[in-house]
mmCIF file of C-alpha atoms in Angstrom:
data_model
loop_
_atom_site.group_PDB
_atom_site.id
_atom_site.type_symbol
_atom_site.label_atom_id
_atom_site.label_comp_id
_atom_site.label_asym_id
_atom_site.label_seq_id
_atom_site.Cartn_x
_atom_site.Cartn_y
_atom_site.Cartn_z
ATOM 1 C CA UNK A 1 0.000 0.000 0.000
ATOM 2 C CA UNK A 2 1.248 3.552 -0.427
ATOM 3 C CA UNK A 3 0.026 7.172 0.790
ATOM 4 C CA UNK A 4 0.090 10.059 -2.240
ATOM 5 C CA UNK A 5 0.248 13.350 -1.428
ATOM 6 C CA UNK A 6 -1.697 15.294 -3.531
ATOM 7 C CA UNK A 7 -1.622 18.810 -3.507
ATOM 8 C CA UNK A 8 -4.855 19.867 -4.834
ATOM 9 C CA UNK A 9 -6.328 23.080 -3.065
ATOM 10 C CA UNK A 10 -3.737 25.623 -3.417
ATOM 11 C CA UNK A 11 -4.490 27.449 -6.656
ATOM 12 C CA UNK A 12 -7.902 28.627 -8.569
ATOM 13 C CA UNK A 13 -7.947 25.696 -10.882
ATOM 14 C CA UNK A 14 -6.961 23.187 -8.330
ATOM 15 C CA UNK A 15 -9.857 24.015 -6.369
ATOM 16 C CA UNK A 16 -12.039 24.286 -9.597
ATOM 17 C CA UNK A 17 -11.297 20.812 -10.279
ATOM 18 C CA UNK A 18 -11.878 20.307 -6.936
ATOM 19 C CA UNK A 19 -15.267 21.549 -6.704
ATOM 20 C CA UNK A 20 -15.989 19.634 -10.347
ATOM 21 C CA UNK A 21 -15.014 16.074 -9.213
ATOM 22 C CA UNK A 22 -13.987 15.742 -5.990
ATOM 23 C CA UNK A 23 -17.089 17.863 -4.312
ATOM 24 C CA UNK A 24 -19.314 15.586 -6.379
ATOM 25 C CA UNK A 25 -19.918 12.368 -8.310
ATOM 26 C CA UNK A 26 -19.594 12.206 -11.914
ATOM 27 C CA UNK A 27 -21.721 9.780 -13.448
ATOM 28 C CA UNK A 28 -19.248 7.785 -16.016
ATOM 29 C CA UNK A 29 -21.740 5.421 -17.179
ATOM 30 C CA UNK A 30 -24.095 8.731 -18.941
ATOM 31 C CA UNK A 31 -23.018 10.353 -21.793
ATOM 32 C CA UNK A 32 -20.516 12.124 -22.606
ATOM 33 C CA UNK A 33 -18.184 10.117 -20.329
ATOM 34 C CA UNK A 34 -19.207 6.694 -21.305
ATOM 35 C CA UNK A 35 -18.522 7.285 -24.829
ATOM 36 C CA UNK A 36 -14.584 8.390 -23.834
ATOM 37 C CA UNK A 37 -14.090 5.157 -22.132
ATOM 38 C CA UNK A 38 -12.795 1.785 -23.457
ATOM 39 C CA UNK A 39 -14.984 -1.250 -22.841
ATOM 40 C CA UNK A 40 -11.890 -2.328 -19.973
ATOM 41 C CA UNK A 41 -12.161 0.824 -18.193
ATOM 42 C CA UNK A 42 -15.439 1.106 -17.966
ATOM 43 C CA UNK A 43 -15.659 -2.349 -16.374
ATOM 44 C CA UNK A 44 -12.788 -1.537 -13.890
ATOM 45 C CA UNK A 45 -14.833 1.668 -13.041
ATOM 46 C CA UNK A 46 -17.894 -0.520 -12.326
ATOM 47 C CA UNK A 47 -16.658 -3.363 -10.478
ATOM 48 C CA UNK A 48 -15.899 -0.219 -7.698
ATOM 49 C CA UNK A 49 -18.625 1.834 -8.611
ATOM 50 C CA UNK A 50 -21.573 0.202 -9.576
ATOM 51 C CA UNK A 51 -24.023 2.873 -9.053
ATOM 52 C CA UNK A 52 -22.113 3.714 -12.349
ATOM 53 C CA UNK A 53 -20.524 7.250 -10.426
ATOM 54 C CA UNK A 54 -17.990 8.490 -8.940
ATOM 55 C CA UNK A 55 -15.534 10.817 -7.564
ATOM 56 C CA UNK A 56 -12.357 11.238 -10.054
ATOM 57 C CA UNK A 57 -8.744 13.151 -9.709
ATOM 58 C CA UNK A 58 -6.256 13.397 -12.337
ATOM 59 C CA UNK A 59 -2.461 13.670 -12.815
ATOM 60 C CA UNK A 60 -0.582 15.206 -16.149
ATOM 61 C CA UNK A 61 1.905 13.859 -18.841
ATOM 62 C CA UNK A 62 4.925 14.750 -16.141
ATOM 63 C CA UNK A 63 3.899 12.312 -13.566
ATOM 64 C CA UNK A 64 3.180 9.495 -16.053
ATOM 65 C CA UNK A 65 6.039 7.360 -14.147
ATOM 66 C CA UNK A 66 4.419 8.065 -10.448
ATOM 67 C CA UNK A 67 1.085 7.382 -11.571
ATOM 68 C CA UNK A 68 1.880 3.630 -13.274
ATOM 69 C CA UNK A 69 2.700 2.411 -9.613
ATOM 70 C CA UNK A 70 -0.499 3.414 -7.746
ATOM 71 C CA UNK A 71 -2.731 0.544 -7.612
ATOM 72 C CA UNK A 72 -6.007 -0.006 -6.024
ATOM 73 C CA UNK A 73 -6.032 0.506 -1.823
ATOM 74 C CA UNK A 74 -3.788 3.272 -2.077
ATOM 75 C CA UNK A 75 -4.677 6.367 0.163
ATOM 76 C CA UNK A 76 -4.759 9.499 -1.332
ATOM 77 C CA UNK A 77 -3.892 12.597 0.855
ATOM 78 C CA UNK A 78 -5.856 15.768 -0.893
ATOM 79 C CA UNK A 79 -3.702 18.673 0.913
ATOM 80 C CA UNK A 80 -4.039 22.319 0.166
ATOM 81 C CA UNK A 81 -3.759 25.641 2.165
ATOM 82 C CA UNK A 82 -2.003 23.926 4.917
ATOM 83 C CA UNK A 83 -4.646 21.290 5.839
ATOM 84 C CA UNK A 84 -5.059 17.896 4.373
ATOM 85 C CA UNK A 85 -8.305 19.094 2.513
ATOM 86 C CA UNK A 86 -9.633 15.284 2.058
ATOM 87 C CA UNK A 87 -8.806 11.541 1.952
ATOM 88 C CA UNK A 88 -9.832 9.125 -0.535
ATOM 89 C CA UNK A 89 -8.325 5.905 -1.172
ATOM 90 C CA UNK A 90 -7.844 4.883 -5.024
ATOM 91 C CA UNK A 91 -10.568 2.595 -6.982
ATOM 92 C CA UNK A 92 -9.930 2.558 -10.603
ATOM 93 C CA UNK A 93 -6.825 3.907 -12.119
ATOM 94 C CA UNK A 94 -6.355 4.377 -15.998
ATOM 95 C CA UNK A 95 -4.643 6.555 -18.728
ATOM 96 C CA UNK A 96 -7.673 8.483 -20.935
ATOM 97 C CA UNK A 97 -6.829 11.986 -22.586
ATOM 98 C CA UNK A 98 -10.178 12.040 -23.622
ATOM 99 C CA UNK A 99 -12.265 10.840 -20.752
ATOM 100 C CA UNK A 100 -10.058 13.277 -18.448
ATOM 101 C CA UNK A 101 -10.819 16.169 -20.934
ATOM 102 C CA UNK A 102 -14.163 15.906 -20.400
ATOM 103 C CA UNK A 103 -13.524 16.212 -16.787
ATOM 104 C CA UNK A 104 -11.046 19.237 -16.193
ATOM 105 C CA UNK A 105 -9.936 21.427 -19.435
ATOM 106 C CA UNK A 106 -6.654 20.544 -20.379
ATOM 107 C CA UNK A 107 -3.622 23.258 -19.499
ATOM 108 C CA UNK A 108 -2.196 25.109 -22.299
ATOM 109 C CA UNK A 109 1.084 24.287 -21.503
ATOM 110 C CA UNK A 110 1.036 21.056 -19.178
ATOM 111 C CA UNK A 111 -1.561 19.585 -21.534
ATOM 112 C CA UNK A 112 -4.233 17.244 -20.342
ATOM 113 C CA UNK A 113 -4.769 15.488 -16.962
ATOM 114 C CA UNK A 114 -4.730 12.044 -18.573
ATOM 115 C CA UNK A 115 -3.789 9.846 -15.669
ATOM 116 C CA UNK A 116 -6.975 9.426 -13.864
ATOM 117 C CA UNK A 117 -8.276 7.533 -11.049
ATOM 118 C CA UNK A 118 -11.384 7.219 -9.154
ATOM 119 C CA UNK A 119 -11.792 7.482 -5.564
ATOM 120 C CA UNK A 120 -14.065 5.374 -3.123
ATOM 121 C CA UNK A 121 -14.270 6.166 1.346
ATOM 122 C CA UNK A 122 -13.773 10.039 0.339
ATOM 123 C CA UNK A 123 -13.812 12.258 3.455
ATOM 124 C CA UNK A 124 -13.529 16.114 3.938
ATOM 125 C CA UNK A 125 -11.247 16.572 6.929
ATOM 126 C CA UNK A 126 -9.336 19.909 8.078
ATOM 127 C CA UNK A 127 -6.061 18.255 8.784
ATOM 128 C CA UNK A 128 -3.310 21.093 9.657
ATOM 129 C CA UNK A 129 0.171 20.343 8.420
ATOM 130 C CA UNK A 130 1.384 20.379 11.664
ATOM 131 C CA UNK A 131 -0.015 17.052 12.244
ATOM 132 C CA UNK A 132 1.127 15.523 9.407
ATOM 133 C CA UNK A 133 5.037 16.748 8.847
ATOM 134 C CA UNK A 134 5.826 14.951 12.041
ATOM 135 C CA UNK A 135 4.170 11.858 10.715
ATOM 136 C CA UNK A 136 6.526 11.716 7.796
ATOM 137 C CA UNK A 137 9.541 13.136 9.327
ATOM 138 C CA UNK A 138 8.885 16.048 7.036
ATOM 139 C CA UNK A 139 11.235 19.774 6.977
ATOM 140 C CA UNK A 140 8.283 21.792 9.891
ATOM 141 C CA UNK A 141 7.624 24.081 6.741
ATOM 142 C CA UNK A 142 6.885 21.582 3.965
ATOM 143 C CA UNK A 143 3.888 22.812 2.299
ATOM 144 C CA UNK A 144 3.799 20.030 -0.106
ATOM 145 C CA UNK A 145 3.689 21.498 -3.199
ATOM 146 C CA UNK A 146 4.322 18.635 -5.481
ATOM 147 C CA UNK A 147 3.148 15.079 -6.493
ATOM 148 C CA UNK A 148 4.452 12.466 -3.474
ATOM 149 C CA UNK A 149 4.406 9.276 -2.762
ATOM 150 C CA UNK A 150 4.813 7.163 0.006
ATOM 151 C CA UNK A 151 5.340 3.547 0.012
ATOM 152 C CA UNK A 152 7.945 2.270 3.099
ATOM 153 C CA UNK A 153 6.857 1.889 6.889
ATOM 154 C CA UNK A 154 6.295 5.674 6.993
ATOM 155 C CA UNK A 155 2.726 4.765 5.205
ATOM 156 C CA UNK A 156 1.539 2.777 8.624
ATOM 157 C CA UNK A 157 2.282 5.718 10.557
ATOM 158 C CA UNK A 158 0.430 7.990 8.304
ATOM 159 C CA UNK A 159 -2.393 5.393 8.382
ATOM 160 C CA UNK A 160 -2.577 4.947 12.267
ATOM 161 C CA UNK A 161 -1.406 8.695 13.100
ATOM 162 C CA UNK A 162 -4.542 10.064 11.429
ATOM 163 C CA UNK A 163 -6.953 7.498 12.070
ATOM 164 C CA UNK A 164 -7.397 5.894 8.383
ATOM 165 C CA UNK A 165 -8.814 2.595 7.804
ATOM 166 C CA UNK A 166 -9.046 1.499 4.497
ATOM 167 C CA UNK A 167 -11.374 -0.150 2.499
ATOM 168 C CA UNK A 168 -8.572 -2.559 1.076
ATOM 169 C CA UNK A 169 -7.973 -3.486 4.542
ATOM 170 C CA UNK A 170 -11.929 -4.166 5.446
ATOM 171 C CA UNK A 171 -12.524 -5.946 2.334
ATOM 172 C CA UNK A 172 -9.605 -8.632 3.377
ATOM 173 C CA UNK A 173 -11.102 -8.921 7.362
ATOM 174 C CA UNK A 174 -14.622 -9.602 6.404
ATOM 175 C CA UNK A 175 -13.168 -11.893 3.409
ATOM 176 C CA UNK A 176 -11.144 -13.875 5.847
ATOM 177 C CA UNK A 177 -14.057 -13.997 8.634
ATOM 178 C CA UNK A 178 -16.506 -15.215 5.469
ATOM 179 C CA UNK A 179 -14.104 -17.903 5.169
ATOM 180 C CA UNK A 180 -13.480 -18.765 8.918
ATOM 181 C CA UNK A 181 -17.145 -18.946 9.191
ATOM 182 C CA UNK A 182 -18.022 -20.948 6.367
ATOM 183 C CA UNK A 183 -15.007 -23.300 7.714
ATOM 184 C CA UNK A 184 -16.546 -23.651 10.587
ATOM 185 C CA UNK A 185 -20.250 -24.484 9.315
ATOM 186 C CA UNK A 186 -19.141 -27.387 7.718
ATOM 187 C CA UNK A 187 -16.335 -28.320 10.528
ATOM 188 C CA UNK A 188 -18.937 -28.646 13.251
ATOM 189 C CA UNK A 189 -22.058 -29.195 11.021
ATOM 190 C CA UNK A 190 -24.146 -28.227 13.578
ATOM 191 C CA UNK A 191 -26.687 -26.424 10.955
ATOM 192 C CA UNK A 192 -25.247 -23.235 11.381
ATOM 193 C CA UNK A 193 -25.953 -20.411 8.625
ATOM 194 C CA UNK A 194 -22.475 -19.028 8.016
ATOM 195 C CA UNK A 195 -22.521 -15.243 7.933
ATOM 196 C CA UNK A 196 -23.660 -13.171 5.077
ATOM 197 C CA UNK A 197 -21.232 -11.432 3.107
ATOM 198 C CA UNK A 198 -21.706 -7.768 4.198
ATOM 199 C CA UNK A 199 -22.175 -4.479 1.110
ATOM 200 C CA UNK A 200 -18.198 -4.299 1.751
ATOM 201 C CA UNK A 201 -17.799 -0.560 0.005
ATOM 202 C CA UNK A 202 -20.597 0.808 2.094
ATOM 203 C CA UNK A 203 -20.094 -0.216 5.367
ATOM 204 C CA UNK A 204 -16.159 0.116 5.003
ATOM 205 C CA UNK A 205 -16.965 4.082 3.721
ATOM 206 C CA UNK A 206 -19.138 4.633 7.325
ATOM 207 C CA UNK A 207 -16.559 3.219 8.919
ATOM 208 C CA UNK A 208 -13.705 5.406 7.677
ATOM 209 C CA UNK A 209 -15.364 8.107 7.709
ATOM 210 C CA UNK A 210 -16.319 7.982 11.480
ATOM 211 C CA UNK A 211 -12.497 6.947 12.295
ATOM 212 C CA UNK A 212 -11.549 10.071 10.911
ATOM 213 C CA UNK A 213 -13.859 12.020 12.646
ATOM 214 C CA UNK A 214 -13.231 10.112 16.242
ATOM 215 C CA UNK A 215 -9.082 10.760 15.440
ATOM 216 C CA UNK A 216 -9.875 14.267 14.316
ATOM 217 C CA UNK A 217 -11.882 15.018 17.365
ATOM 218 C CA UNK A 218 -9.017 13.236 19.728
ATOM 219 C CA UNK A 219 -6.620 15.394 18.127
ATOM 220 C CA UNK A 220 -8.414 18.398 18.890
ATOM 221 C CA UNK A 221 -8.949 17.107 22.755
ATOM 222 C CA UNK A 222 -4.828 16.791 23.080
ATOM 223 C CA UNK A 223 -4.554 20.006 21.572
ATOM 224 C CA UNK A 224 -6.444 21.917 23.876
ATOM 225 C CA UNK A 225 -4.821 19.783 26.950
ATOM 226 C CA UNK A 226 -1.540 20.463 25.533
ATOM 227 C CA UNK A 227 -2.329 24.254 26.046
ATOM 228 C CA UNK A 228 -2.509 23.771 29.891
ATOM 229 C CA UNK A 229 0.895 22.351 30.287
ATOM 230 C CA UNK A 230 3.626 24.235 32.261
ATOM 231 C CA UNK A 231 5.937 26.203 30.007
ATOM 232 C CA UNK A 232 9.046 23.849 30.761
ATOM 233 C CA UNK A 233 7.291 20.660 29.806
ATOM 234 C CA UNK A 234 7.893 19.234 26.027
ATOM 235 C CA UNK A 235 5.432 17.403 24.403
ATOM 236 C CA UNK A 236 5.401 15.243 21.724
ATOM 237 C CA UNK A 237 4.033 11.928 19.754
ATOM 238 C CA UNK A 238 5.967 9.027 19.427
ATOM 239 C CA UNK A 239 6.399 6.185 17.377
ATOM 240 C CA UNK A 240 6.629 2.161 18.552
ATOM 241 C CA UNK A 241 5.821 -0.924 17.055
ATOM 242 C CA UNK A 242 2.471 -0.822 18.850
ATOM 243 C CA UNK A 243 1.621 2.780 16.833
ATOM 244 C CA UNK A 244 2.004 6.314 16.970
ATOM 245 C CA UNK A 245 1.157 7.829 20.628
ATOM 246 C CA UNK A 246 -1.140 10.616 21.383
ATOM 247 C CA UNK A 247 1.153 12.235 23.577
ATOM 248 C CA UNK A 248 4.241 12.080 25.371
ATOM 249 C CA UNK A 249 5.099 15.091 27.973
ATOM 250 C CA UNK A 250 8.301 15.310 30.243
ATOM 251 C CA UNK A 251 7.767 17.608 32.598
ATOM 252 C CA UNK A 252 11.406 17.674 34.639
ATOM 253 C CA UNK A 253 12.002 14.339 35.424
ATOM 254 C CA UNK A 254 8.238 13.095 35.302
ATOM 255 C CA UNK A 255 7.439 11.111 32.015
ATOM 256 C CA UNK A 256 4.206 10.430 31.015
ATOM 257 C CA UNK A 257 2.476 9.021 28.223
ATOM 258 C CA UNK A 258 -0.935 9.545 27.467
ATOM 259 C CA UNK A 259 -3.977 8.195 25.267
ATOM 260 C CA UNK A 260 -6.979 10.421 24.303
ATOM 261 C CA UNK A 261 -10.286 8.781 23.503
ATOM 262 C CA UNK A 262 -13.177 11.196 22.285
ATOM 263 C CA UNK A 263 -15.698 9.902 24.631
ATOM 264 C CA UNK A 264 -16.011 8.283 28.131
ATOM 265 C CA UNK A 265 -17.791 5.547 27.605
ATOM 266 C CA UNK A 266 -16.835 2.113 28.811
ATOM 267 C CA UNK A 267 -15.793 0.607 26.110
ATOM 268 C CA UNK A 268 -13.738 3.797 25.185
ATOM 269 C CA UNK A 269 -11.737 3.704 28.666
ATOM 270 C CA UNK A 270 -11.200 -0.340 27.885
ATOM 271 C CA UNK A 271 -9.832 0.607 24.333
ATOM 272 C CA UNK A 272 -7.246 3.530 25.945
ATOM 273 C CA UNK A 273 -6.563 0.985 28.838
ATOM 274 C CA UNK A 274 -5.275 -1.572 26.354
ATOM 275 C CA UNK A 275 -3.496 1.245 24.146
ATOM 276 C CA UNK A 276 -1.470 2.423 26.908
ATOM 277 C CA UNK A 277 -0.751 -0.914 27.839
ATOM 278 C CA UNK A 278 0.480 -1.962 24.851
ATOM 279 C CA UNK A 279 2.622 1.409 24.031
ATOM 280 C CA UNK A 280 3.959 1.106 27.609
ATOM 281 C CA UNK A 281 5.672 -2.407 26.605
ATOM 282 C CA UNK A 282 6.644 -1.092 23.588
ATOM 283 C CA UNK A 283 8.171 2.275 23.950
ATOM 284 C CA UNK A 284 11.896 2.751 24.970
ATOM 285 C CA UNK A 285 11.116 5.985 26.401
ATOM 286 C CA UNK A 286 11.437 5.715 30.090
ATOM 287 C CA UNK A 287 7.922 6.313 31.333
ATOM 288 C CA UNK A 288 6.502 7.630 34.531
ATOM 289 C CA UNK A 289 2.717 7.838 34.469
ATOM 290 C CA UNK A 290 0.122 6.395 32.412
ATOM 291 C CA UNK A 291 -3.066 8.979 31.779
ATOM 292 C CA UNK A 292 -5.945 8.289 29.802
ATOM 293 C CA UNK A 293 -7.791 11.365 28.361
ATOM 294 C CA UNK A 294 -11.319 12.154 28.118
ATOM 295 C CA UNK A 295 -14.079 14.589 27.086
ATOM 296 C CA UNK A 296 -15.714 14.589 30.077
ATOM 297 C CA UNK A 297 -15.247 12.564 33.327
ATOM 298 C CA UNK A 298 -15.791 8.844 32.890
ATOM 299 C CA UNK A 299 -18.215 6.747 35.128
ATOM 300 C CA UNK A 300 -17.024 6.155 38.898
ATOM 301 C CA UNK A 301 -16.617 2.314 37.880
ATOM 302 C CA UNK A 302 -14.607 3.164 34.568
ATOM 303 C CA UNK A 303 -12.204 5.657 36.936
ATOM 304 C CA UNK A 304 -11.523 2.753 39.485
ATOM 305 C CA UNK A 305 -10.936 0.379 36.312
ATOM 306 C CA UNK A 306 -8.289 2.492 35.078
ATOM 307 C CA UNK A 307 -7.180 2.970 39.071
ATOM 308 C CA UNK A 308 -6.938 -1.189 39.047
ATOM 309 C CA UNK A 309 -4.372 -0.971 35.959
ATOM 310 C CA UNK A 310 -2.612 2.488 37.708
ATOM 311 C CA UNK A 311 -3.488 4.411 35.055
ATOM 312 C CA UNK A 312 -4.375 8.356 36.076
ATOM 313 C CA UNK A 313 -7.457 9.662 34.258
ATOM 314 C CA UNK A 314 -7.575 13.138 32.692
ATOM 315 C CA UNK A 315 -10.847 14.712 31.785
ATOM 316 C CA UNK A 316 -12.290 18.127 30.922
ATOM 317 C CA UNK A 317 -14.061 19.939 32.729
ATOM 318 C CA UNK A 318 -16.715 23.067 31.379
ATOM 319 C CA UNK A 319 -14.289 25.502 29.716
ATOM 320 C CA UNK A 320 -10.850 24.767 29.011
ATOM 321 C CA UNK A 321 -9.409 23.371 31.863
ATOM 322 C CA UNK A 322 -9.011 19.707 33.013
ATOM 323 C CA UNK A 323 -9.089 17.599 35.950
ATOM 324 C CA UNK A 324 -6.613 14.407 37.234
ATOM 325 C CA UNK A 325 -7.624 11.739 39.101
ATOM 326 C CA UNK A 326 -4.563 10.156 40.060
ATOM 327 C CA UNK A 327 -4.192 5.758 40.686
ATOM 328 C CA UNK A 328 -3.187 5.195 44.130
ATOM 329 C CA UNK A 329 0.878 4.953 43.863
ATOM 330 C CA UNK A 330 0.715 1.485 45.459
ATOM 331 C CA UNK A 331 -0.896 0.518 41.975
ATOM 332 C CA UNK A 332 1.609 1.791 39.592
ATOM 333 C CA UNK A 333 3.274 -1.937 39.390
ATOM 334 C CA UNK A 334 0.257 -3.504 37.932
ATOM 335 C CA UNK A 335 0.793 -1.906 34.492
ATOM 336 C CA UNK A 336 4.843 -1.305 35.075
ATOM 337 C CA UNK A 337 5.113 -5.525 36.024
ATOM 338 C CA UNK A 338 5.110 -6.285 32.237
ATOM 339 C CA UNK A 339 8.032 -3.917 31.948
ATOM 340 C CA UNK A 340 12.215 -3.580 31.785
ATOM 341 C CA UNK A 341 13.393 -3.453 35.125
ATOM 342 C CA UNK A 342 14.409 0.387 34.731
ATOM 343 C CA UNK A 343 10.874 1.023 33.694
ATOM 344 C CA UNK A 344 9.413 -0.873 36.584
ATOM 345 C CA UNK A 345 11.393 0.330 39.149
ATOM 346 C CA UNK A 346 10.823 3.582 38.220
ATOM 347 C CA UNK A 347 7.098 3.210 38.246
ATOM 348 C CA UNK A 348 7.060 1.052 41.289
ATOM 349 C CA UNK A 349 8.894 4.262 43.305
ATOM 350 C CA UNK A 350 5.694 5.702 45.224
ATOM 351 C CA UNK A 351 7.846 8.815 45.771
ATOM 352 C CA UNK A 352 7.331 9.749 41.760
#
């Protein structure tokens, strides 16, 4: 899989073809556009599309090379004005002159924007570039002017620093649980229906969608916590092999690490109890404190669950300022046990 960059919202014809094919669908199986397209591409466009539309973006002559790698999955970063504008991941993916005239008017210069692909799971997001650079180990004033792409590990901390899923990567789950189920109907041939194969494209789209949205609104939570931490504290997000952290803030010689959720639900505190677990064992960071980060304040049950683990939970309170709810010290072991000795003596140290 790779992530492309795509600057596409930075100039009065980038956001005209914007607002032509990206704001809406363009229905490829109506004329004019069904005449421009070979039988081949047409059938690629519906096997993804069978409503027969879709949202399209296009590439000129001078990226030909780029644009022969992408391949279906891909996720498509739409950035522009410093914000990633949208994200789309890539359908069909063809070379048409015509069909993309039809589209966007060719440049008098650059020529037409023949290499064209259609998007499926597009979202509008406000994305600032701040977020981002980091992600990508990125100059802090790239304003990604031109054509990228992404394809080593950097593209799974893209994916899991701003919340993607991808279709690609639903399609395969519910594939592989199809199977598993159907394997097990006739393993145990107790009568069992096996499970229906879900509309793949539709529920994956909800569902990437509202990731986006829950990251987005996380982000914005952290954000606005950041802004109440003492001058001499640094904060920052860091990578493992468990994922990308929310935040990480050393205040002197206190480190903690902490996971934002953008409710307090229950099964919201379970999901940043085992995130925090599982970045604990896998940072090399010396660590401190584990906090958990909320909206609001969680349930009285939820707090003590988080207590049991000695986790701290954060939450906000009306306005902009937050409350802690420290774990007893005693419990700091329980999460630190799984730990290098460093880490867990450190942790275990009631005076910290």
């Amino acid at each position: 899989m790779r992530v492309i960059i795509q600057p596409s919202f930075g100039n009065a014809i980038a956001q005209r073809h914007w607002k032509d094919t990206l704001a809406k669908d363009i229905p490829f199986a109506s004329e004019p556009y069904i005449n421009a397209l070979t039988a081949e591409q047409l059938r690629s466009l519906q096997d993804f599309h069978p409503n027969g539309a879709a949202r399209f973006w296009g590439a000129q002559r001078q990226h030909n090379a780029k644009m022969e790698t992408i391949e279906r999955g891909d996720v498509v970063l739409f950035t522009g004005q410093n914000h990633v504008q949208g994200i789309g991941e890539v359908a069909a993916s063809f070379r048409n002159a015509a069909f993309a005239d039809l589209l966007w008017t060719p440049d008098p210069e650059k020529g037409s924007w023949l290499n064209v692909y259609s998007l499926r799971a597009f979202q509008h997001t406000q994305i600032p570039y701040t977020e981002l650079r980091p992600l990508i180990d990125s100059d802090p004033k790239d304003v990604f002017m031109g054509l990228r792409i992404i394809r080593d590990e950097r593209v799974h901390v893209i994916l899991d620093g701003l919340g993607i899923s991808t279709l690609e990567n639903d399609h395969r789950e519910l594939e592989q649980a199809h199977r598993i189920a159907l394997d097990l109907t006739m393993q145990t041939g107790n009568g069992l229906i096996a499970l229906e194969r879900v509309n793949v494209e539709a529920t994956a789209y909800t569902r990437t969608a509202r990731d986006i949205e829950i990251r987005r609104t996380e982000a914005l939570l952290v954000q606005a916590y950041q802004q109440t931490l003492p001058a001499e504290s640094t904060a920052s997000r860091n990578r493992c092999s468990a994922g990308v952290t929310d935040l990480y803030v050393q205040t002197g010689d206190i480190a903690e690490l902490i996971e934002a959720k953008s409710q307090p639900s229950h099964n919201y505190v379970r999901e940043a109890l085992g995130q925090l677990l599982d970045y604990a064992a896998s940072l090399s960071e010396p660590i401190d404190v584990l906090s958990a980060l909320f909206p609001s304040e969680p349930a009285p049950a939820d707090v003590q669950l988080l207590h049991r683990y000695g986790i701290d939970c954060l939450y906000r309170n009306t306005g902009q300022t937050f409350s802690r709810r420290p774990a007893p010290s005693v419990r700091r072991h329980v999460w630190a046990a799984g730990l290098g000795s460093d880490a867990r003596a450190t942790a275990m140290d009631p005076s910290r």
